[in-house]
């Protein structure tokens, strides 16, 4: 099963893009903080994992309207790997989450409810 689910904060402001064929999409990443206690020293260790993602269509438009850098969001989707050629002619591989579902976790106003949407 190819499934990812994670809660994190957006690492940059959201920018909506459009493909040559008119499909709306956005690319961003979330920062997921993780911490644990080192068994040998007993010290608390903080670690941040950055998870890149892409989302298409109306869901991308919704996120671009209501979210910004630092907002907490839940994303769910599948791992996707692709290859590309960089400017020096080297083949590179990238992995990102193709988001199929998300939920806003920061309320816009004091009494606002969390918002979610399916792709």
mmCIF file of C-alpha atoms in Angstrom:
data_model
loop_
_atom_site.group_PDB
_atom_site.id
_atom_site.type_symbol
_atom_site.label_atom_id
_atom_site.label_comp_id
_atom_site.label_asym_id
_atom_site.label_seq_id
_atom_site.Cartn_x
_atom_site.Cartn_y
_atom_site.Cartn_z
ATOM 1 C CA UNK A 1 0.000 0.000 0.000
ATOM 2 C CA UNK A 2 1.392 3.379 -1.029
ATOM 3 C CA UNK A 3 -0.034 5.804 1.527
ATOM 4 C CA UNK A 4 1.288 8.813 3.428
ATOM 5 C CA UNK A 5 -0.416 10.851 6.125
ATOM 6 C CA UNK A 6 1.324 13.677 7.955
ATOM 7 C CA UNK A 7 0.736 16.837 9.925
ATOM 8 C CA UNK A 8 3.141 19.722 9.579
ATOM 9 C CA UNK A 9 3.566 23.406 8.891
ATOM 10 C CA UNK A 10 3.865 24.848 5.387
ATOM 11 C CA UNK A 11 7.483 25.802 4.737
ATOM 12 C CA UNK A 12 6.772 28.594 2.263
ATOM 13 C CA UNK A 13 3.942 30.801 1.047
ATOM 14 C CA UNK A 14 1.622 29.023 -1.347
ATOM 15 C CA UNK A 15 1.842 29.841 -5.051
ATOM 16 C CA UNK A 16 -0.774 28.488 -7.459
ATOM 17 C CA UNK A 17 0.616 27.443 -10.845
ATOM 18 C CA UNK A 18 -1.040 26.362 -14.096
ATOM 19 C CA UNK A 19 0.299 23.757 -16.546
ATOM 20 C CA UNK A 20 0.413 24.303 -20.326
ATOM 21 C CA UNK A 21 -2.843 22.336 -20.484
ATOM 22 C CA UNK A 22 -4.576 24.604 -17.958
ATOM 23 C CA UNK A 23 -4.380 22.304 -14.908
ATOM 24 C CA UNK A 24 -3.963 24.178 -11.615
ATOM 25 C CA UNK A 25 -1.381 22.838 -9.193
ATOM 26 C CA UNK A 26 0.912 23.834 -6.381
ATOM 27 C CA UNK A 27 4.107 22.489 -4.930
ATOM 28 C CA UNK A 28 5.176 23.076 -1.363
ATOM 29 C CA UNK A 29 6.434 21.117 1.608
ATOM 30 C CA UNK A 30 5.537 20.619 5.225
ATOM 31 C CA UNK A 31 7.938 20.578 8.155
ATOM 32 C CA UNK A 32 7.187 17.784 10.603
ATOM 33 C CA UNK A 33 8.834 18.107 13.995
ATOM 34 C CA UNK A 34 9.908 14.927 15.721
ATOM 35 C CA UNK A 35 11.608 14.517 19.066
ATOM 36 C CA UNK A 36 12.889 11.651 21.146
ATOM 37 C CA UNK A 37 15.058 10.990 24.176
ATOM 38 C CA UNK A 38 18.529 9.647 23.462
ATOM 39 C CA UNK A 39 18.910 6.325 25.310
ATOM 40 C CA UNK A 40 22.578 6.822 26.131
ATOM 41 C CA UNK A 41 22.625 10.462 27.238
ATOM 42 C CA UNK A 42 19.003 11.018 28.244
ATOM 43 C CA UNK A 43 19.070 14.256 26.243
ATOM 44 C CA UNK A 44 16.054 15.362 24.290
ATOM 45 C CA UNK A 45 16.788 15.295 20.521
ATOM 46 C CA UNK A 46 14.759 17.487 18.164
ATOM 47 C CA UNK A 47 14.526 16.589 14.493
ATOM 48 C CA UNK A 48 12.618 18.215 11.628
ATOM 49 C CA UNK A 49 11.626 16.289 8.498
ATOM 50 C CA UNK A 50 10.679 18.207 5.352
ATOM 51 C CA UNK A 51 8.110 16.473 3.162
ATOM 52 C CA UNK A 52 7.583 17.883 -0.355
ATOM 53 C CA UNK A 53 4.124 17.574 -1.899
ATOM 54 C CA UNK A 54 2.137 18.433 -5.003
ATOM 55 C CA UNK A 55 -1.611 18.929 -5.285
ATOM 56 C CA UNK A 56 -3.771 19.501 -8.374
ATOM 57 C CA UNK A 57 -7.107 21.022 -9.367
ATOM 58 C CA UNK A 58 -9.637 22.727 -7.140
ATOM 59 C CA UNK A 59 -7.882 21.468 -4.018
ATOM 60 C CA UNK A 60 -4.743 23.382 -5.053
ATOM 61 C CA UNK A 61 -6.830 26.503 -5.564
ATOM 62 C CA UNK A 62 -8.458 26.111 -2.132
ATOM 63 C CA UNK A 63 -5.112 25.784 -0.369
ATOM 64 C CA UNK A 64 -3.721 28.784 -2.241
ATOM 65 C CA UNK A 65 -6.662 30.942 -1.119
ATOM 66 C CA UNK A 66 -6.603 30.087 2.569
ATOM 67 C CA UNK A 67 -3.103 28.989 3.549
ATOM 68 C CA UNK A 68 0.303 30.626 3.993
ATOM 69 C CA UNK A 69 3.745 29.818 5.312
ATOM 70 C CA UNK A 70 3.629 28.474 8.865
ATOM 71 C CA UNK A 71 0.027 27.235 8.786
ATOM 72 C CA UNK A 72 -0.532 23.743 10.135
ATOM 73 C CA UNK A 73 -2.039 21.293 7.647
ATOM 74 C CA UNK A 74 -2.731 17.568 7.411
ATOM 75 C CA UNK A 75 -1.927 16.023 4.037
ATOM 76 C CA UNK A 76 -2.715 12.531 2.827
ATOM 77 C CA UNK A 77 -1.709 10.923 -0.422
ATOM 78 C CA UNK A 78 0.706 8.602 -2.177
ATOM 79 C CA UNK A 79 4.478 8.729 -2.619
ATOM 80 C CA UNK A 80 5.439 9.649 -6.176
ATOM 81 C CA UNK A 81 8.923 9.456 -7.683
ATOM 82 C CA UNK A 82 9.979 11.159 -10.891
ATOM 83 C CA UNK A 83 13.195 11.745 -12.807
ATOM 84 C CA UNK A 84 14.397 14.882 -14.542
ATOM 85 C CA UNK A 85 17.551 16.242 -16.135
ATOM 86 C CA UNK A 86 19.195 19.157 -14.360
ATOM 87 C CA UNK A 87 20.881 22.121 -16.080
ATOM 88 C CA UNK A 88 24.197 20.224 -16.179
ATOM 89 C CA UNK A 89 22.661 17.219 -17.955
ATOM 90 C CA UNK A 90 22.612 14.962 -14.884
ATOM 91 C CA UNK A 91 19.612 12.728 -14.239
ATOM 92 C CA UNK A 92 18.036 13.494 -10.876
ATOM 93 C CA UNK A 93 15.262 11.771 -8.987
ATOM 94 C CA UNK A 94 12.747 13.471 -6.732
ATOM 95 C CA UNK A 95 10.141 12.091 -4.386
ATOM 96 C CA UNK A 96 7.032 13.947 -3.269
ATOM 97 C CA UNK A 97 3.560 13.235 -1.964
ATOM 98 C CA UNK A 98 0.708 13.478 -4.475
ATOM 99 C CA UNK A 99 -1.955 14.836 -2.152
ATOM 100 C CA UNK A 100 -5.438 13.363 -2.432
ATOM 101 C CA UNK A 101 -6.890 14.797 0.784
ATOM 102 C CA UNK A 102 -6.006 17.564 3.213
ATOM 103 C CA UNK A 103 -7.320 19.377 6.252
ATOM 104 C CA UNK A 104 -6.529 22.855 7.546
ATOM 105 C CA UNK A 105 -5.608 22.649 11.227
ATOM 106 C CA UNK A 106 -5.188 26.347 12.073
ATOM 107 C CA UNK A 107 -8.530 28.090 12.564
ATOM 108 C CA UNK A 108 -8.694 31.376 10.637
ATOM 109 C CA UNK A 109 -10.846 32.954 13.320
ATOM 110 C CA UNK A 110 -11.460 32.106 16.947
ATOM 111 C CA UNK A 111 -14.701 30.219 16.233
ATOM 112 C CA UNK A 112 -13.838 28.911 12.759
ATOM 113 C CA UNK A 113 -13.897 25.164 12.127
ATOM 114 C CA UNK A 114 -11.144 23.251 10.356
ATOM 115 C CA UNK A 115 -11.613 22.988 6.611
ATOM 116 C CA UNK A 116 -10.932 19.970 4.463
ATOM 117 C CA UNK A 117 -11.413 18.928 0.861
ATOM 118 C CA UNK A 118 -11.060 15.831 -1.246
ATOM 119 C CA UNK A 119 -9.323 15.896 -4.581
#
